[in-house]
PDB file of C-alpha atoms and ligand atoms in Angstrom:
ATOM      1  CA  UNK A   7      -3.520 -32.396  19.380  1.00  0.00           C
ATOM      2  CA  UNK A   8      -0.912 -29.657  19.738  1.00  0.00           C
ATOM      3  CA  UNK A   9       2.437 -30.465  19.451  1.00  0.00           C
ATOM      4  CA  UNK A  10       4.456 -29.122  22.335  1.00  0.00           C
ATOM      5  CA  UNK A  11       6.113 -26.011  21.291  1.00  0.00           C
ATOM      6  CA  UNK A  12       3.875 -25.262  18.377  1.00  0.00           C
ATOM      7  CA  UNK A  13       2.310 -22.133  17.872  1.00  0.00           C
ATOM      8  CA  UNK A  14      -1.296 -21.808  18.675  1.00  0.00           C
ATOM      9  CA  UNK A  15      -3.187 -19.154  16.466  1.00  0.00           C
ATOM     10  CA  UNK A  16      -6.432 -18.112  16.834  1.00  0.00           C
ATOM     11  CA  UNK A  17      -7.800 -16.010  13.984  1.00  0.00           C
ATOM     12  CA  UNK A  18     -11.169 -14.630  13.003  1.00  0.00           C
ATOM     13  CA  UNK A  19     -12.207 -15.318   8.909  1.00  0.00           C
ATOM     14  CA  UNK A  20     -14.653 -13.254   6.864  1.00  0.00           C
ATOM     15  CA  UNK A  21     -16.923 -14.352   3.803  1.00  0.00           C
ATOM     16  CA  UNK A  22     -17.951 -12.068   1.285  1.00  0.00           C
ATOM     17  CA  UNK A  23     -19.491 -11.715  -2.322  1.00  0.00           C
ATOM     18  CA  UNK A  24     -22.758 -11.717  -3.665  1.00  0.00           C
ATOM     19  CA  UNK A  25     -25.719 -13.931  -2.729  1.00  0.00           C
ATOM     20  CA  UNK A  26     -25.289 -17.814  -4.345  1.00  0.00           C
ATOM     21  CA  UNK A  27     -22.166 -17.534  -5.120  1.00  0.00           C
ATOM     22  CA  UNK A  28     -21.085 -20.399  -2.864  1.00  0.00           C
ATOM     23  CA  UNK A  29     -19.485 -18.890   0.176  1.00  0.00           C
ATOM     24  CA  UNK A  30     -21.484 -21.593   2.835  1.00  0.00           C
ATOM     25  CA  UNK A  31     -21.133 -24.067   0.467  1.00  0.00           C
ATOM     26  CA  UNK A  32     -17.396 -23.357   0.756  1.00  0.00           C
ATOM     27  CA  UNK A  33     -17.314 -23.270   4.527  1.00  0.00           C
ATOM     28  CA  UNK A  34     -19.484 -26.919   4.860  1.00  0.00           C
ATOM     29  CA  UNK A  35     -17.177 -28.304   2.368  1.00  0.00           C
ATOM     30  CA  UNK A  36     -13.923 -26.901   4.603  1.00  0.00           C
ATOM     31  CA  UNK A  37     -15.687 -27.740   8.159  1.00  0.00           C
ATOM     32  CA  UNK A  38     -17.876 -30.891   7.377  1.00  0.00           C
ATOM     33  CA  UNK A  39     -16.597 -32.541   4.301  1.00  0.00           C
ATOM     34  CA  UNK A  40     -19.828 -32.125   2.809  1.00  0.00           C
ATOM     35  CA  UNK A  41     -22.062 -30.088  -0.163  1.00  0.00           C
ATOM     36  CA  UNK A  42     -25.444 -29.663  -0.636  1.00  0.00           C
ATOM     37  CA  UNK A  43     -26.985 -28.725  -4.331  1.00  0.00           C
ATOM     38  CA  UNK A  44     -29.972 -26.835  -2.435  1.00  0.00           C
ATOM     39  CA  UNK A  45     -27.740 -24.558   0.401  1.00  0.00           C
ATOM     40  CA  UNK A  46     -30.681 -22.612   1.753  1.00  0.00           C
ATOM     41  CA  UNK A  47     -29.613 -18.365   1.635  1.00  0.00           C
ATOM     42  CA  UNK A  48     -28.049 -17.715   4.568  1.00  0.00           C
ATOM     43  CA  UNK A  49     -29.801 -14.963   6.692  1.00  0.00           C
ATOM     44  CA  UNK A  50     -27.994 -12.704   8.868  1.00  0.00           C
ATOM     45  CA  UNK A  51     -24.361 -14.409   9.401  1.00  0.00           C
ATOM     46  CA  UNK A  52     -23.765 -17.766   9.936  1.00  0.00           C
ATOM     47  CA  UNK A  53     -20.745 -19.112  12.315  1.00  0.00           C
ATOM     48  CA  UNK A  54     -18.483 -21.792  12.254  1.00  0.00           C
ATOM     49  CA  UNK A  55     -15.110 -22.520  13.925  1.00  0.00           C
ATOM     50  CA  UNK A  56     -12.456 -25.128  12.060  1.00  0.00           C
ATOM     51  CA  UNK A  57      -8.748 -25.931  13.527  1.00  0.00           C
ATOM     52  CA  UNK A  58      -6.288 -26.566  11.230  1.00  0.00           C
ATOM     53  CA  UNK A  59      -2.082 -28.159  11.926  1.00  0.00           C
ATOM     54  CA  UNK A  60       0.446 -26.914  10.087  1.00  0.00           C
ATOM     55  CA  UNK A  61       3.800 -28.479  10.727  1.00  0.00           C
ATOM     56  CA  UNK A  62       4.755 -25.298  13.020  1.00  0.00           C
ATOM     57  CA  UNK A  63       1.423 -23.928  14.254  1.00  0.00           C
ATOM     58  CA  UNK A  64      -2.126 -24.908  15.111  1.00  0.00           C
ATOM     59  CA  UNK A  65      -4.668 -22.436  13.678  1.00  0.00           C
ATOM     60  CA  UNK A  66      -8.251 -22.058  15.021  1.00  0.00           C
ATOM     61  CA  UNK A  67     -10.432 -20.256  12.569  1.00  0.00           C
ATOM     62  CA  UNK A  68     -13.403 -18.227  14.083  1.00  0.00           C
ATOM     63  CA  UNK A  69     -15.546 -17.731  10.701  1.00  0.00           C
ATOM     64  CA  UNK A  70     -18.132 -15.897   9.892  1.00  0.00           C
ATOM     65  CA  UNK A  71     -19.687 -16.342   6.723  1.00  0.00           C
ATOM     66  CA  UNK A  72     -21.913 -13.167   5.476  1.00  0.00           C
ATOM     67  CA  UNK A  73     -25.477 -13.343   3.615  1.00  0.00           C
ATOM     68  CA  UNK A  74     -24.548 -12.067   0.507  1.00  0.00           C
ATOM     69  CA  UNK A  75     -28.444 -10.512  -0.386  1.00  0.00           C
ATOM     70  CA  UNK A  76     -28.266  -6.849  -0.666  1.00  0.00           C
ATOM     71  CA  UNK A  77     -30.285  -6.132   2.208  1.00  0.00           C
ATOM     72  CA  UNK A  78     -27.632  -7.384   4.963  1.00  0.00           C
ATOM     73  CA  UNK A  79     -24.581  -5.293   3.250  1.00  0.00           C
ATOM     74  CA  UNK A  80     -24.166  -2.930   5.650  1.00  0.00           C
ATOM     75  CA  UNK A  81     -24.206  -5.634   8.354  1.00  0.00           C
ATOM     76  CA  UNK A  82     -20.850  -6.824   6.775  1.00  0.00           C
ATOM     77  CA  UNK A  83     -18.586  -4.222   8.780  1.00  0.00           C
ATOM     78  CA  UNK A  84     -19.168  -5.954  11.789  1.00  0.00           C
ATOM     79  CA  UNK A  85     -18.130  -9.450  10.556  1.00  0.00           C
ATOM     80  CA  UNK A  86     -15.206  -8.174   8.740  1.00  0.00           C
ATOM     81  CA  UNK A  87     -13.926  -5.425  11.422  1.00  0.00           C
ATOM     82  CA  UNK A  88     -10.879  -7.319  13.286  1.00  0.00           C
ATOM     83  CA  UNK A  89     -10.368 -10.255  10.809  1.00  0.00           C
ATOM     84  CA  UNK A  90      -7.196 -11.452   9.840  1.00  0.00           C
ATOM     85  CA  UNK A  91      -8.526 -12.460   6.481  1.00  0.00           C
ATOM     86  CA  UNK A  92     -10.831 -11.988   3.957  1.00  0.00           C
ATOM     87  CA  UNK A  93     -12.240 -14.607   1.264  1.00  0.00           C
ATOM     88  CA  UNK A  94     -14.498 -12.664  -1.142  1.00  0.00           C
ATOM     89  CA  UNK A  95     -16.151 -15.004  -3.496  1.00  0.00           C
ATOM     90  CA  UNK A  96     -17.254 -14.951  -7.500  1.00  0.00           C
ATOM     91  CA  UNK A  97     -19.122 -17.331  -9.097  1.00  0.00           C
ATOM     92  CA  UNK A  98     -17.584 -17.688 -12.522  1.00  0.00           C
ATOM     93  CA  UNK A  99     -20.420 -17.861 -14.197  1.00  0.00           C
ATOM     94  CA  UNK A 100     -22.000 -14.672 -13.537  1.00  0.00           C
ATOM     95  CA  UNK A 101     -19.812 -11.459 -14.494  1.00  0.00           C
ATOM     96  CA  UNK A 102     -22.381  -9.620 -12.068  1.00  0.00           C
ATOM     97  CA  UNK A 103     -20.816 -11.523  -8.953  1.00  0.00           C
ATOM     98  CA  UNK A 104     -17.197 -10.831 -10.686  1.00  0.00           C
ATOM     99  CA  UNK A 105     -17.784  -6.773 -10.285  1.00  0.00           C
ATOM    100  CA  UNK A 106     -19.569  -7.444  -7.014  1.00  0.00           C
ATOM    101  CA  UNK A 107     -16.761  -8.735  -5.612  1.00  0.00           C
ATOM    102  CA  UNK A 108     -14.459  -5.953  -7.010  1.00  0.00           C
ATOM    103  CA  UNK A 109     -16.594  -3.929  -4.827  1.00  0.00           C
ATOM    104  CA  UNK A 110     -15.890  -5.902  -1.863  1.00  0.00           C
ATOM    105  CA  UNK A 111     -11.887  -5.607  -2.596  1.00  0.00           C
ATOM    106  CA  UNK A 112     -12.516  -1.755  -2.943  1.00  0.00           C
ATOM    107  CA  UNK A 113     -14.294  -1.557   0.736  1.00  0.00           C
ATOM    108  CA  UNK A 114     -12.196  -3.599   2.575  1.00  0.00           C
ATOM    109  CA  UNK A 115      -9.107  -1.493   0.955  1.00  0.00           C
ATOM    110  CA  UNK A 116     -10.925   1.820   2.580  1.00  0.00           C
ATOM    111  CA  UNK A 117     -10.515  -0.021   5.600  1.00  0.00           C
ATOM    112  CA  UNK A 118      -7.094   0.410   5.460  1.00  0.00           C
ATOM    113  CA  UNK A 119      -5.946  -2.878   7.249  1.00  0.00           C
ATOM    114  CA  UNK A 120      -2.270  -3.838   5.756  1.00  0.00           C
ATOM    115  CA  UNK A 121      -2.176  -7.002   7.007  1.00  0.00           C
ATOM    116  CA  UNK A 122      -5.725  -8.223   6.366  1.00  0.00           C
ATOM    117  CA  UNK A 123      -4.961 -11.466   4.471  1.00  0.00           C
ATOM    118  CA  UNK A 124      -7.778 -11.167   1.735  1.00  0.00           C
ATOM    119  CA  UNK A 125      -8.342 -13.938  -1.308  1.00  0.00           C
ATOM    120  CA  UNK A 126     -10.051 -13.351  -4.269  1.00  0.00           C
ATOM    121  CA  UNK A 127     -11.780 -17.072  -4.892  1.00  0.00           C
ATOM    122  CA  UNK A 128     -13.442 -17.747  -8.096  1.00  0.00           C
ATOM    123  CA  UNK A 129     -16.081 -20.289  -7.442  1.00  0.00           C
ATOM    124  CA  UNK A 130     -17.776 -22.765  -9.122  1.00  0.00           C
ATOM    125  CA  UNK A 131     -15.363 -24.039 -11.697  1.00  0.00           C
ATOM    126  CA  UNK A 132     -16.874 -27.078 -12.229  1.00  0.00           C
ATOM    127  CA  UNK A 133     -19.037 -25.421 -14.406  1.00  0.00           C
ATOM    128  CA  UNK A 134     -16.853 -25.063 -16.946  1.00  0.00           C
ATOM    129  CA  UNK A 135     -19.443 -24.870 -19.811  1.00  0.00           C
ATOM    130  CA  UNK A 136     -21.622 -21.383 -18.404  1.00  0.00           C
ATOM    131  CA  UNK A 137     -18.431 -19.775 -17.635  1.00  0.00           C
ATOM    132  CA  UNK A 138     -18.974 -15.812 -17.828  1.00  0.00           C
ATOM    133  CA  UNK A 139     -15.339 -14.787 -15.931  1.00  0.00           C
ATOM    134  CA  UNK A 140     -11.705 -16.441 -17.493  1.00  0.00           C
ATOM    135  CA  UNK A 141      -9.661 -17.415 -15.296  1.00  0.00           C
ATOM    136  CA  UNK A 142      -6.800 -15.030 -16.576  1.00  0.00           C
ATOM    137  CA  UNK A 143      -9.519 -12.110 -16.099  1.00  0.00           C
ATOM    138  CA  UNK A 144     -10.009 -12.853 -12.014  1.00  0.00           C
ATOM    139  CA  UNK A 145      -6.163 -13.955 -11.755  1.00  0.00           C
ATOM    140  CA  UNK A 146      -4.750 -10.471 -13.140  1.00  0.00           C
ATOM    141  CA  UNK A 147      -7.435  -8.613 -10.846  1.00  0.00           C
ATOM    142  CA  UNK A 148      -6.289 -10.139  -7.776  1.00  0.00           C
ATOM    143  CA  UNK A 149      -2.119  -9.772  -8.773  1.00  0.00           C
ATOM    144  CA  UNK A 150      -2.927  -6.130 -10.099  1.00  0.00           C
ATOM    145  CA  UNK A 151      -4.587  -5.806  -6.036  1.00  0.00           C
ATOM    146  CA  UNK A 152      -2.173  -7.956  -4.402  1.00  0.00           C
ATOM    147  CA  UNK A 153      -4.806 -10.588  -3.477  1.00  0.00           C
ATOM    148  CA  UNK A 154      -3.894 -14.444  -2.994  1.00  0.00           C
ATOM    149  CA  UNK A 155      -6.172 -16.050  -6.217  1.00  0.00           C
ATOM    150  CA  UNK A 156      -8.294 -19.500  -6.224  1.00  0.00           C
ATOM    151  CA  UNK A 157     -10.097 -20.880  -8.672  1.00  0.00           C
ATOM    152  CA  UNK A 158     -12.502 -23.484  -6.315  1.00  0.00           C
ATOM    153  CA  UNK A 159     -15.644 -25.759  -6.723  1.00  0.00           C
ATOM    154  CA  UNK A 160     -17.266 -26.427  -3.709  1.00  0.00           C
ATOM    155  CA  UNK A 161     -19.070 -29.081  -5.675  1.00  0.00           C
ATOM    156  CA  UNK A 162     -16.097 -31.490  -6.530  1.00  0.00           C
ATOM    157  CA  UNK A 163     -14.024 -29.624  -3.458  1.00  0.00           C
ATOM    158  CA  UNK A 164     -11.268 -28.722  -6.220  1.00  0.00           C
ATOM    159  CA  UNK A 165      -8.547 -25.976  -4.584  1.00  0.00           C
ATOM    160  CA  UNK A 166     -11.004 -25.903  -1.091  1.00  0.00           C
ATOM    161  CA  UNK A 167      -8.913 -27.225   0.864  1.00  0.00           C
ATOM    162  CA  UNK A 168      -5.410 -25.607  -0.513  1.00  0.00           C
ATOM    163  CA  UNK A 169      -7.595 -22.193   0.060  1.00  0.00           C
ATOM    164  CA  UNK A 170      -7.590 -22.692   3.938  1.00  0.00           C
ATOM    165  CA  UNK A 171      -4.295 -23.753   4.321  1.00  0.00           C
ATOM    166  CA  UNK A 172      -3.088 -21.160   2.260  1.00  0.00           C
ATOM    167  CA  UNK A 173      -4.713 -18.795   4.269  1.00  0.00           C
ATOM    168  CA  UNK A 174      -3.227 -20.679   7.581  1.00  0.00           C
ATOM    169  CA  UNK A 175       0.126 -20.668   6.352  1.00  0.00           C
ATOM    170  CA  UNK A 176       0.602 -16.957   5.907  1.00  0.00           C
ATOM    171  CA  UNK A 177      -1.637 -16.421   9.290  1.00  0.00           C
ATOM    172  CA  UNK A 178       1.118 -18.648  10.823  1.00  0.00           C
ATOM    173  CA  UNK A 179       3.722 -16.504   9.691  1.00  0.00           C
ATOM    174  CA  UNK A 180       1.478 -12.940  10.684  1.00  0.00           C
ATOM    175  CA  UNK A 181      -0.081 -13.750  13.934  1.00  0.00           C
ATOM    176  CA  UNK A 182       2.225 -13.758  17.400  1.00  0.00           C
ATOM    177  CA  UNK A 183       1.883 -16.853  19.539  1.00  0.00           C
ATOM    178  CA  UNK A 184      -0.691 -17.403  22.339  1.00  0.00           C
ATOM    179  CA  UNK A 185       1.393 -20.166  24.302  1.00  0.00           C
ATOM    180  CA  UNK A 186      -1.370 -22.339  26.121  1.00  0.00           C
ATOM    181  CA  UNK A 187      -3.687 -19.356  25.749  1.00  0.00           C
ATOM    182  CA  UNK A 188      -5.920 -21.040  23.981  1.00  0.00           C
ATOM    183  CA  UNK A 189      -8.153 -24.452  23.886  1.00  0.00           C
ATOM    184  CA  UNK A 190      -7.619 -26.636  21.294  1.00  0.00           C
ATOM    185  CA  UNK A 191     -10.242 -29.014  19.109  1.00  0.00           C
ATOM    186  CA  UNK A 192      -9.408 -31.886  17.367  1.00  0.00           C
ATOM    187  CA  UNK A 193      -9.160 -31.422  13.633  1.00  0.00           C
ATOM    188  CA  UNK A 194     -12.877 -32.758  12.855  1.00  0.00           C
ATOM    189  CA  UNK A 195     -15.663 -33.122  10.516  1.00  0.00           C
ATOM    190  CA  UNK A 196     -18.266 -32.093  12.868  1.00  0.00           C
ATOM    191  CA  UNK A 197     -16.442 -29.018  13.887  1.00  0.00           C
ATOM    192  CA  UNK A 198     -18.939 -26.541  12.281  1.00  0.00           C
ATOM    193  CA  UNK A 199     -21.567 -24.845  14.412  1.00  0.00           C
ATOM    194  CA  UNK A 200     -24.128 -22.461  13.046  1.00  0.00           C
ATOM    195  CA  UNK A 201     -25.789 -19.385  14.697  1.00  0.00           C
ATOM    196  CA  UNK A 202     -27.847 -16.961  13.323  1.00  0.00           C
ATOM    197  CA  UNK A 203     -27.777 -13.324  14.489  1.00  0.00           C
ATOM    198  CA  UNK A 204     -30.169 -11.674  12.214  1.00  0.00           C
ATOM    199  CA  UNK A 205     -33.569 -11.918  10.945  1.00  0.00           C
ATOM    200  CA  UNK A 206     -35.084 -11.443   7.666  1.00  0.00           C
TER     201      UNK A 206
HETATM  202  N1  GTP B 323     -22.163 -26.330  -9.330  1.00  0.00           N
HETATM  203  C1  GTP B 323     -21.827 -25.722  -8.200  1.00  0.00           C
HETATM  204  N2  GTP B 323     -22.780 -25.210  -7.385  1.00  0.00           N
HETATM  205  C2  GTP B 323     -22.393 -24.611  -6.231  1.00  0.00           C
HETATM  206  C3  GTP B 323     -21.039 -24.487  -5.856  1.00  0.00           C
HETATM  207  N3  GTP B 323     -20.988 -23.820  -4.683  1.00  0.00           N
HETATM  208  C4  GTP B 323     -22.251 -23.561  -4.346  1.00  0.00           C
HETATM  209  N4  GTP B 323     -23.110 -24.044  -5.272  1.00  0.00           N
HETATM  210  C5  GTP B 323     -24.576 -23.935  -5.262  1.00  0.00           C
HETATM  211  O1  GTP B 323     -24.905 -22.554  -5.349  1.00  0.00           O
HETATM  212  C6  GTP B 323     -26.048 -22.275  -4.549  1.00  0.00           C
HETATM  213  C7  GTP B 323     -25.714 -21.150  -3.560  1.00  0.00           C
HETATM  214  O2  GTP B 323     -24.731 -21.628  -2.662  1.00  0.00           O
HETATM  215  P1  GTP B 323     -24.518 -20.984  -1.212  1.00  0.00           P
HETATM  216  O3  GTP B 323     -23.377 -21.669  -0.585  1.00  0.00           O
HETATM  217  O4  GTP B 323     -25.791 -20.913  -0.456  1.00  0.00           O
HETATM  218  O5  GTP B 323     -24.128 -19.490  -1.632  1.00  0.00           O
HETATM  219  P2  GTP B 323     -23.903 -18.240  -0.672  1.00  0.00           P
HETATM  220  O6  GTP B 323     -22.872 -17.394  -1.313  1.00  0.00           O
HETATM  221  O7  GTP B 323     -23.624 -18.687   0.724  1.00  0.00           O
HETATM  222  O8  GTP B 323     -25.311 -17.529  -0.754  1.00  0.00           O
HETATM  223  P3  GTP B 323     -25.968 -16.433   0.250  1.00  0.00           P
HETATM  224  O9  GTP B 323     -26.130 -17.123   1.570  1.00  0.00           O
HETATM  225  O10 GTP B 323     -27.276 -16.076  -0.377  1.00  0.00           O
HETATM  226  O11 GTP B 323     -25.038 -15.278   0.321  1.00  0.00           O
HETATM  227  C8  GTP B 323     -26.449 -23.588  -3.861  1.00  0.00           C
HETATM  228  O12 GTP B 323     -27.484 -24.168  -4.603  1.00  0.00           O
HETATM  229  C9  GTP B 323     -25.203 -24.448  -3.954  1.00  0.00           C
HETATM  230  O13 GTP B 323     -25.470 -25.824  -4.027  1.00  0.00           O
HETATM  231  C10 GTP B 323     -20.053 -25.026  -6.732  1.00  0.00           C
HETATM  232  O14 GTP B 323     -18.840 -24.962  -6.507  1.00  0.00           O
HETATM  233  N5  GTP B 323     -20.498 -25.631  -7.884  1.00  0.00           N
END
């Protein structure tokens, strides 16, 4: 629950990058608590909602998270037109996704948004041993384009969960207040719900 004089924030979320590069599995691991080893592709868009409490401010996340396959790219416009913020996601250990996602950065720059809160996450880090992108490599990218920078594993949820709250934190400070604008969920685990807008 709320506390009384908190802040209530409601703020829509956008994932991007190329296809497997883990951006459900980072969403089911933030919303459910979970991971699965064979996520199917996602088709379309997927959608999930997640509240999170900071000490100050209660932030409901509207999220969409994008089908990375070529074919849905110029859907992406519409999930990422009015976000707050922006996750676009690597998978260390394919350079491919790593200047994928550089193109992401680039078009959501064109978009000209200044307060678009927009992470760079390198995913996957549990697989240390096929690494393709160092860490230093996806770290100076994101400071050299003024990008927050995580290095995650939706596998062994390392750095998921500091991700969101990140995020939340400097939404909290962003966003104005919607005083008891808003309804509020309980901070769950079955929180996620799924719809599909597109077909294949
Ligand atoms: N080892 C490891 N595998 C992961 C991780 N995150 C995702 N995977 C696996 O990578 C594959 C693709 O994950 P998805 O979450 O479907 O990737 P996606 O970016 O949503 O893919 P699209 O829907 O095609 O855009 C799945 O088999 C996952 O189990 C991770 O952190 N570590």
């Amino acid at each position: 629950m709320a506390k009384t004089g908190n802040k209530n924030v409601q703020a829509k979320l956008v994932l991007l990058g190329d296809m497997g590069t883990g951006k459900t599995s980072l969403v089911l691991r933030f919303v459910k608590g979970q991971f699965y080893e064979f996520q199917e592709s996602t088709i379309g868009a997927a959608f999930f909602t997640q509240v999170l409490s900071l000490n100050e401010a209660t932030i409901k996340f509207d999220i969409w998270d994008t089908a990375g396959q070529e074919r849905y790219h110029s859907l992406a416009p519409m999930y990422y037109r009015g976000a707050a913020a922006a996750i676009v996601v690597y998978d260390i250990t394919s350079m491919e996704s790593f200047v994928k996602a550089k193109k992401w950065v680039r078009e959501l720059q064109r978009q000209g948004n200044p307060v678009l809160v927009t992470v760079l996450v390198a995913n996957k880090a549990d697989l240390e041993t096929k690494r393709q992108v160092e860490n230093e490599v996806g770290e100076q990218y994101a400071k050299d384009n003024r990008l927050l920078f995580f290095e995650t594993s939706a596998k062994t949820a390392q750095n998921v969960s500091e991700l969101f709250y990140e995020i939340a934190k400097r939404l909290e400070k962003v966003s104005p207040s919607r005083p008891g604008g808003m309804k509020l969920h309980r901070r769950s685990q079955e929180g996620g719900r799924r719809v599909f807008c597109c077909s294949s």
